[in-house]
Short mmCIF file of C-alpha atoms in Angstrom, two decimals:
data_model
loop_
_atom_site.label_atom_id
_atom_site.label_comp_id
_atom_site.label_asym_id
_atom_site.label_seq_id
_atom_site.Cartn_x
_atom_site.Cartn_y
_atom_site.Cartn_z
CA MET A 16 5.84 -25.80 20.75
CA LEU A 17 7.32 -23.39 23.83
CA ALA A 18 5.72 -20.37 22.87
CA LEU A 19 7.69 -17.82 24.61
CA GLY A 20 9.77 -15.16 22.81
CA LEU A 21 12.82 -14.94 25.26
CA ALA A 22 16.48 -13.98 24.93
CA SER A 23 17.82 -15.69 28.45
CA ASN A 24 18.20 -18.93 30.88
CA SER A 25 17.44 -16.10 33.19
CA TRP A 26 13.81 -16.05 33.07
CA ASN A 27 11.27 -16.24 35.99
CA CYS A 28 9.87 -19.65 34.95
CA GLN A 29 7.69 -19.44 37.70
CA ALA A 30 5.35 -17.34 35.88
CA LEU A 31 4.77 -19.87 33.64
CA LYS A 32 1.89 -22.30 33.94
CA PRO A 33 0.70 -24.31 31.04
CA ARG A 34 -3.22 -23.70 29.91
CA GLU A 35 -5.60 -24.33 27.05
CA ALA A 36 -5.17 -21.60 24.31
CA ALA A 37 -7.22 -18.89 23.30
CA ALA A 38 -7.50 -20.07 20.05
CA PRO A 39 -8.62 -24.02 20.09
CA GLY A 40 -6.17 -25.84 17.94
CA MET A 41 -3.09 -23.28 19.26
CA ALA A 42 -0.43 -24.87 21.40
CA PHE A 43 0.58 -22.48 24.23
CA TRP A 44 2.04 -21.45 27.52
CA ASN A 45 0.03 -19.09 29.74
CA LEU A 46 1.47 -16.64 32.91
CA ASP A 47 0.96 -15.13 36.01
CA GLU A 48 1.20 -11.58 34.33
CA THR A 49 2.16 -9.70 37.36
CA ALA A 50 5.19 -12.62 37.43
CA TRP A 51 5.93 -12.04 33.88
CA ASN A 52 5.84 -8.34 33.26
CA ALA A 53 8.49 -8.11 36.12
CA SER A 54 10.44 -10.61 34.11
CA LEU A 55 9.93 -8.83 30.79
CA CYS A 56 11.10 -5.70 32.58
CA THR A 57 14.03 -7.43 34.01
CA ASN A 58 15.31 -9.77 30.85
CA ALA A 59 13.92 -8.16 27.89
CA PRO A 60 15.42 -5.44 25.93
CA HIS A 61 12.28 -5.64 23.25
CA TYR A 62 10.06 -4.05 26.17
CA SER A 63 10.30 -0.24 26.35
CA ALA A 64 11.57 1.24 29.35
CA ASP A 65 8.78 4.07 29.45
CA TRP A 66 6.41 0.52 29.85
CA CYS A 67 8.23 -0.84 32.63
CA ALA A 68 8.22 2.25 34.32
CA SER A 69 5.06 2.77 34.25
CA GLY A 70 3.79 -0.12 36.40
CA SER A 71 1.44 -1.89 33.72
CA THR A 72 0.40 -5.00 34.32
CA SER A 73 -1.06 -5.51 30.99
CA VAL A 74 0.81 -6.40 27.48
CA VAL A 75 -2.10 -5.06 25.56
CA ASP A 76 -0.91 -1.57 25.10
CA GLN A 77 2.67 -2.68 24.58
CA LEU A 78 4.35 -2.04 21.10
CA HIS A 79 6.67 -5.17 20.81
CA GLN A 80 10.26 -4.95 19.17
CA PRO A 81 11.98 -7.55 17.84
CA LEU A 82 15.05 -8.54 19.87
CA GLY A 83 17.84 -6.89 18.73
CA GLY A 84 21.15 -8.30 17.94
CA ASN A 85 23.28 -5.88 20.39
CA ASN A 86 21.14 -7.44 23.18
CA MET A 87 21.77 -10.89 22.15
CA PRO A 88 23.73 -12.17 19.61
CA ARG A 89 21.65 -13.44 16.18
CA PHE A 90 22.70 -17.00 17.00
CA GLY A 91 21.20 -17.15 20.25
CA GLY A 92 17.74 -16.76 21.77
CA ILE A 93 14.47 -18.35 21.18
CA ALA A 94 14.07 -18.24 17.74
CA SER A 95 10.64 -16.68 17.39
CA MET A 96 9.59 -14.80 14.24
CA MET A 97 12.12 -11.92 14.26
CA ARG A 98 12.60 -12.70 17.97
CA LEU A 99 9.53 -11.50 19.10
CA PRO A 100 7.43 -12.38 22.48
CA VAL A 101 5.21 -15.36 21.32
CA ILE A 102 1.81 -14.29 22.58
CA ASP A 103 -1.74 -16.50 22.65
CA ASN A 104 -3.90 -13.86 23.00
CA PRO A 105 -4.91 -12.80 19.33
CA SER A 106 -7.32 -9.40 20.64
CA THR A 107 -3.90 -8.06 22.01
CA LEU A 108 -2.21 -7.83 18.54
CA ASP A 109 -2.61 -5.56 15.64
CA VAL A 110 -0.71 -8.16 13.22
CA GLY A 111 0.58 -12.19 14.38
CA PHE A 112 2.67 -14.32 12.59
CA ILE A 113 1.77 -18.02 13.07
CA GLY A 114 2.90 -20.84 11.40
CA ILE A 115 1.19 -23.96 9.98
CA PRO A 116 3.58 -27.02 9.69
CA LEU A 117 1.84 -29.30 7.20
CA ASP A 118 2.82 -31.15 4.28
CA THR A 119 0.44 -33.69 3.71
CA GLY A 120 -1.10 -31.91 0.81
CA THR A 121 2.11 -31.82 -1.25
CA SER A 122 1.86 -33.94 -4.82
CA ASN A 123 5.33 -34.41 -5.14
CA ARG A 124 8.44 -33.38 -2.57
CA SER A 125 7.13 -33.01 0.89
CA GLY A 126 8.86 -31.27 3.89
CA THR A 127 6.98 -27.99 4.01
CA ARG A 128 6.09 -29.11 7.72
CA PHE A 129 9.68 -27.72 8.57
CA GLY A 130 8.72 -24.56 6.89
CA PRO A 131 7.87 -22.12 9.66
CA ARG A 132 10.61 -23.15 12.28
CA GLN A 133 13.45 -22.68 9.61
CA ILE A 134 11.66 -19.52 8.42
CA ARG A 135 11.78 -17.93 11.86
CA CYS A 136 15.02 -19.26 12.16
CA GLU A 137 16.23 -17.09 9.42
CA SER A 138 14.10 -14.73 10.83
CA VAL A 139 17.02 -13.49 13.19
CA LEU A 140 18.44 -11.40 10.50
CA LEU A 141 15.84 -8.76 10.48
CA ARG A 142 15.63 -5.69 11.91
CA PRO A 143 12.76 -3.31 12.48
CA TYR A 144 13.16 -0.95 9.99
CA ASN A 145 12.95 -1.17 6.17
CA MET A 146 15.57 0.82 4.51
CA ALA A 147 13.80 0.64 1.36
CA THR A 148 10.31 1.84 2.05
CA ARG A 149 10.98 3.56 5.11
CA ALA A 150 7.82 1.15 6.72
CA ALA A 151 8.21 1.11 10.28
CA PRO A 152 5.75 -1.62 11.72
CA PHE A 153 6.99 -1.68 15.30
CA ASP A 154 6.47 1.91 15.89
CA ALA A 155 2.69 1.57 15.46
CA LEU A 156 1.28 -1.89 15.66
CA ARG A 157 1.27 -4.57 18.12
CA ILE A 158 3.04 -7.06 16.34
CA ALA A 159 3.62 -10.69 18.03
CA ASP A 160 4.41 -14.42 17.33
CA LEU A 161 1.23 -16.58 17.59
CA GLY A 162 2.73 -19.71 17.92
CA ASP A 163 1.96 -22.79 15.60
CA VAL A 164 -1.57 -24.58 14.69
CA ALA A 165 -1.72 -27.98 15.55
CA ILE A 166 -2.74 -29.85 12.67
CA ASN A 167 -3.07 -33.71 12.84
CA PRO A 168 -0.16 -35.01 10.64
CA TYR A 169 -2.39 -38.19 9.70
CA ASN A 170 -5.30 -36.73 8.40
CA LEU A 171 -5.36 -33.84 6.27
CA LEU A 172 -9.01 -33.16 6.20
CA ASP A 173 -8.89 -33.08 10.18
CA SER A 174 -5.79 -30.68 9.63
CA VAL A 175 -7.77 -28.62 7.08
CA ALA A 176 -10.70 -28.29 9.65
CA ARG A 177 -8.26 -27.41 12.88
CA ILE A 178 -7.07 -24.74 10.92
CA GLU A 179 -10.19 -23.04 10.26
CA ARG A 180 -10.95 -23.40 13.70
CA ALA A 181 -7.79 -21.83 15.08
CA PHE A 182 -8.13 -18.87 12.88
CA THR A 183 -12.00 -18.01 13.66
CA PRO A 184 -11.36 -16.63 17.05
CA ILE A 185 -8.58 -14.97 15.37
CA VAL A 186 -10.17 -13.10 12.70
CA GLU A 187 -13.14 -12.39 14.94
CA ALA A 188 -10.58 -10.91 16.87
CA GLY A 189 -9.51 -8.06 14.33
CA CYS A 190 -5.91 -9.34 14.46
CA ARG A 191 -4.61 -9.49 10.97
CA THR A 192 -2.25 -12.46 10.32
CA ILE A 193 0.94 -13.10 8.15
CA THR A 194 1.18 -17.15 7.82
CA LEU A 195 3.89 -19.44 7.66
CA GLY A 196 3.49 -22.39 5.87
CA GLY A 197 3.38 -25.23 5.54
CA ASP A 198 1.83 -26.31 1.88
CA HIS A 199 -0.57 -24.58 -0.20
CA THR A 200 -3.72 -26.52 1.22
CA VAL A 201 -3.89 -23.79 4.38
CA THR A 202 -4.81 -21.15 2.53
CA LEU A 203 -8.20 -22.63 2.06
CA PRO A 204 -9.22 -22.86 5.92
CA ILE A 205 -7.40 -19.79 6.80
CA LEU A 206 -9.84 -18.16 3.46
CA ARG A 207 -12.95 -20.17 5.06
CA ALA A 208 -12.07 -18.34 8.45
CA LEU A 209 -11.94 -14.56 6.74
CA ARG A 210 -15.34 -15.24 4.78
CA LYS A 211 -17.13 -15.45 7.76
CA ARG A 212 -16.02 -11.80 8.82
CA HIS A 213 -15.34 -10.03 5.63
CA GLY A 214 -17.74 -11.86 2.91
CA PRO A 215 -15.65 -12.86 -0.80
CA ILE A 216 -12.66 -11.16 -0.62
CA GLY A 217 -9.98 -9.71 -3.36
CA LEU A 218 -6.69 -12.05 -3.66
CA ILE A 219 -3.08 -11.59 -5.14
CA HIS A 220 -1.70 -14.69 -5.61
CA ILE A 221 2.15 -15.08 -6.71
CA ASP A 222 2.84 -19.07 -7.70
CA ALA A 223 4.03 -21.08 -10.05
CA HIS A 224 1.01 -23.22 -10.84
CA ALA A 225 -2.59 -21.96 -10.37
CA ASP A 226 -3.68 -24.54 -7.98
CA VAL A 227 -7.19 -24.95 -10.02
CA ASN A 228 -7.37 -28.45 -10.23
CA ASP A 229 -10.58 -30.09 -9.49
CA THR A 230 -9.06 -33.05 -8.19
CA MET A 231 -5.77 -34.55 -7.41
CA PHE A 232 -5.52 -38.64 -7.39
CA GLY A 233 -9.56 -38.06 -6.75
CA GLU A 234 -9.40 -35.68 -4.01
CA LYS A 235 -10.96 -32.48 -3.83
CA ILE A 236 -8.92 -31.05 -1.12
CA ALA A 237 -4.64 -30.83 -1.80
CA HIS A 238 -2.35 -27.93 -2.38
CA GLY A 239 -3.61 -27.82 -5.77
CA THR A 240 -6.92 -27.45 -5.52
CA THR A 241 -7.14 -24.72 -2.90
CA PHE A 242 -8.53 -22.11 -5.23
CA ARG A 243 -11.25 -23.99 -7.20
CA ARG A 244 -12.45 -24.54 -3.64
CA ALA A 245 -12.42 -20.91 -2.93
CA VAL A 246 -13.99 -20.17 -6.39
CA GLU A 247 -16.84 -22.77 -5.60
CA GLU A 248 -17.40 -21.55 -1.70
CA GLU A 249 -17.50 -18.06 -2.93
CA LEU A 250 -14.30 -17.37 -0.64
CA ILE A 251 -12.84 -15.24 -3.17
CA ASP A 252 -14.42 -12.58 -5.27
CA PRO A 253 -13.14 -13.91 -8.73
CA HIS A 254 -13.12 -10.07 -10.34
CA ARG A 255 -10.99 -9.37 -7.83
CA VAL A 256 -8.33 -11.74 -7.94
CA VAL A 257 -4.93 -11.33 -9.84
CA GLN A 258 -2.55 -14.57 -10.24
CA ILE A 259 1.20 -13.78 -11.38
CA GLY A 260 3.69 -15.62 -12.37
CA LEU A 261 2.18 -18.75 -13.56
CA ARG A 262 3.93 -20.79 -16.05
CA GLY A 263 5.49 -24.10 -16.24
CA THR A 264 3.54 -27.23 -18.07
CA GLY A 265 0.09 -28.16 -18.27
CA TYR A 266 -2.27 -31.50 -18.50
CA THR A 267 -3.80 -29.61 -21.34
CA ALA A 268 -3.53 -26.09 -23.36
CA GLU A 269 -5.94 -24.67 -21.81
CA ASP A 270 -4.99 -25.26 -18.10
CA PHE A 271 -4.99 -21.42 -16.91
CA ASP A 272 -7.90 -20.88 -19.48
CA TRP A 273 -10.56 -21.63 -16.33
CA CYS A 274 -8.80 -19.15 -14.16
CA ARG A 275 -9.72 -16.09 -16.87
CA GLN A 276 -13.20 -17.73 -17.10
CA GLN A 277 -13.61 -17.49 -13.99
CA GLY A 278 -12.87 -13.47 -14.29
CA PHE A 279 -9.24 -13.85 -12.65
CA GLN A 280 -6.48 -11.84 -14.19
CA VAL A 281 -4.09 -14.43 -15.27
CA VAL A 282 -0.30 -12.66 -15.50
CA GLN A 283 1.49 -15.73 -17.07
CA VAL A 284 5.79 -15.17 -15.88
CA GLU A 285 6.66 -14.79 -19.76
CA GLU A 286 4.80 -11.25 -19.57
CA CYS A 287 7.25 -10.38 -16.44
CA TRP A 288 10.16 -11.41 -18.06
CA GLY A 289 12.83 -8.56 -18.34
CA ARG A 290 10.57 -5.64 -17.25
CA SER A 291 9.77 -4.20 -14.11
CA LEU A 292 6.11 -4.79 -12.30
CA VAL A 293 5.80 -1.28 -11.10
CA PRO A 294 3.57 -0.84 -13.58
CA LEU A 295 1.35 -4.09 -13.30
CA MET A 296 0.92 -3.27 -9.40
CA ASP A 297 -0.75 0.15 -10.98
CA GLU A 298 -3.55 -1.96 -12.52
CA VAL A 299 -3.66 -4.75 -9.85
CA ARG A 300 -4.41 -1.80 -7.08
CA THR A 301 -7.09 -0.84 -9.74
CA ARG A 302 -8.41 -4.29 -9.99
CA ILE A 303 -8.45 -4.90 -6.21
CA GLY A 304 -9.59 -1.45 -5.08
CA SER A 305 -10.63 -0.30 -1.64
CA GLY A 306 -12.18 -3.87 -0.36
CA PRO A 307 -10.73 -6.61 1.88
CA ALA A 308 -7.78 -8.61 0.14
CA TYR A 309 -5.60 -11.90 0.83
CA PHE A 310 -2.30 -11.98 -0.43
CA SER A 311 -0.83 -15.43 -1.08
CA LEU A 312 2.93 -15.97 -1.71
CA ASP A 313 4.15 -19.67 -3.03
CA ILE A 314 7.55 -19.74 -2.89
CA ASP A 315 7.90 -21.70 -6.02
CA GLY A 316 6.63 -18.42 -7.86
CA ILE A 317 10.17 -17.41 -7.60
CA ASP A 318 12.88 -18.90 -9.70
CA PRO A 319 14.26 -21.84 -8.05
CA ALA A 320 17.73 -20.21 -8.37
CA PHE A 321 16.67 -18.18 -5.94
CA ALA A 322 14.23 -20.86 -4.11
CA PRO A 323 15.49 -24.14 -4.40
CA GLY A 324 13.89 -25.52 -1.46
CA THR A 325 10.25 -26.15 -2.65
CA GLY A 326 8.48 -29.01 -3.76
CA THR A 327 7.33 -28.27 -7.29
CA PRO A 328 9.99 -25.96 -8.78
CA GLU A 329 9.65 -24.68 -12.01
CA ILE A 330 12.37 -23.16 -14.08
CA GLY A 331 11.92 -19.24 -15.25
CA GLY A 332 10.29 -17.78 -12.35
CA LEU A 333 10.26 -14.14 -11.02
CA THR A 334 13.34 -12.45 -9.33
CA VAL A 335 13.49 -11.04 -5.95
CA PRO A 336 13.45 -7.96 -7.11
CA GLN A 337 10.26 -8.40 -8.92
CA THR A 338 8.59 -10.07 -5.85
CA LEU A 339 9.70 -7.10 -3.55
CA GLU A 340 8.15 -4.85 -6.46
CA ILE A 341 4.53 -6.72 -6.04
CA ILE A 342 4.93 -7.03 -2.50
CA ARG A 343 5.59 -3.14 -2.29
CA GLY A 344 2.93 -2.63 -4.77
CA ALA A 345 0.65 -3.45 -2.28
CA TRP A 346 0.92 -0.50 -0.38
CA GLY A 347 -2.68 1.17 0.12
CA MET A 348 -4.66 -2.27 0.14
CA ASN A 349 -6.51 -3.33 2.69
CA LEU A 350 -4.70 -6.67 3.14
CA ILE A 351 -6.41 -8.35 5.95
CA GLY A 352 -3.90 -11.18 5.96
CA ALA A 353 -1.11 -12.81 3.81
CA ASP A 354 0.69 -15.99 3.90
CA VAL A 355 4.35 -17.50 2.49
CA VAL A 356 3.70 -21.07 1.60
CA GLU A 357 5.69 -24.43 0.21
CA VAL A 358 9.14 -23.64 1.77
CA SER A 359 10.72 -27.14 2.12
CA PRO A 360 13.73 -27.01 4.05
CA PRO A 361 15.09 -30.50 3.64
CA TYR A 362 15.48 -29.44 -0.35
CA ASP A 363 17.89 -26.21 0.53
CA PRO A 364 20.45 -27.20 2.92
CA GLN A 365 22.00 -23.91 3.36
CA GLY A 366 18.42 -21.98 4.04
CA THR A 367 18.69 -19.44 1.29
CA THR A 368 14.99 -20.46 0.50
CA ALA A 369 13.86 -20.10 3.97
CA LEU A 370 16.20 -16.78 4.44
CA LEU A 371 13.95 -15.55 1.23
CA ALA A 372 10.80 -16.46 2.60
CA ALA A 373 11.18 -14.48 6.20
CA ASN A 374 12.64 -11.66 4.65
CA LEU A 375 9.04 -11.66 2.36
CA ALA A 376 7.04 -12.28 5.36
CA TYR A 377 8.55 -9.19 6.97
CA GLU A 378 7.79 -6.95 3.71
CA LEU A 379 4.15 -7.99 3.67
CA LEU A 380 4.09 -7.26 7.38
CA CYS A 381 5.18 -3.47 5.95
CA VAL A 382 2.39 -3.23 3.39
CA MET A 383 0.00 -4.12 6.36
CA PRO A 384 -2.45 -1.24 6.99
CA GLY A 385 -1.61 1.28 9.53
CA VAL A 386 1.90 1.07 9.25
CA PRO A 387 3.48 4.00 8.72
CA ARG A 388 6.85 5.15 6.44
CA ARG A 389 9.00 7.75 8.24
CA ASP A 390 10.25 10.68 6.51
#
């Protein structure tokens, strides 16, 4: 992708020079920083006047802002996540959105390779402040779009290796990620990268499926085996894992029992019907504790009435308000990353599923450590 969060065709293109990205496997363009900063101050309303006036030659200290609809119409500009700048150096960021356009791990309907692009397109409607929680992520954290991981569309195992290689330097730089999927296979290499720095971590997992198959068609790596591999490789602490929204039909009546036997808390969707999930999240916060934790959100955890664009839909799912209660209930946890996966745009031509995913990714941003809430 052309890794620019730009809003005008008048940009100083002389500032751009192709280069190898700071994170292996990532696709970016580099820049001559002095020329780039001059272009930012001339053309980009999301860079502050104070910063431009300071004569700074570095974007490291800049708090990036989403490009506003009064500066560039929502249907215009480059569709990065929330129309933020696209930056290739994770050490300059506190949180980075990153896409993984993968669907070679799917078992039914493909199309999640188009998920990151469509989520970004729908994210142009998002604004900086959360009117419900009064969270103000862009007032305190350096946030930008890190672009996409260059997966191998012809080889799933190589793609998994590429994802781990791309995420390892991002994690080491201390940049938290919010990943736009891509099928649920992508979470495994992300967890592998996180373990190198954090050890086994806690997990909040919204999904219609447990994703703990031993194999799928004889293969150990697929979107339905992710969390069994995570247990086997000690990427997660089973006693700090909560799965919410599981449902549907199974191959045996005991399909979800393997999770419980490992120590997971399993909240099947029937326990959620017709009630607020705020009390549940009080329990979840106690279980997860203060240690590092990851939030993985499969869009099929939400009922297909709200999210039809996915590969393995199951009826009777979570509502959107319940999902918001779960995410907002993670406020105060030590989240070190998150993902929104399994968005398949071809099965939702209206874009509703991707619009929902974009909003949920923003909500996950709003509960990251260090995000203030305005009085």
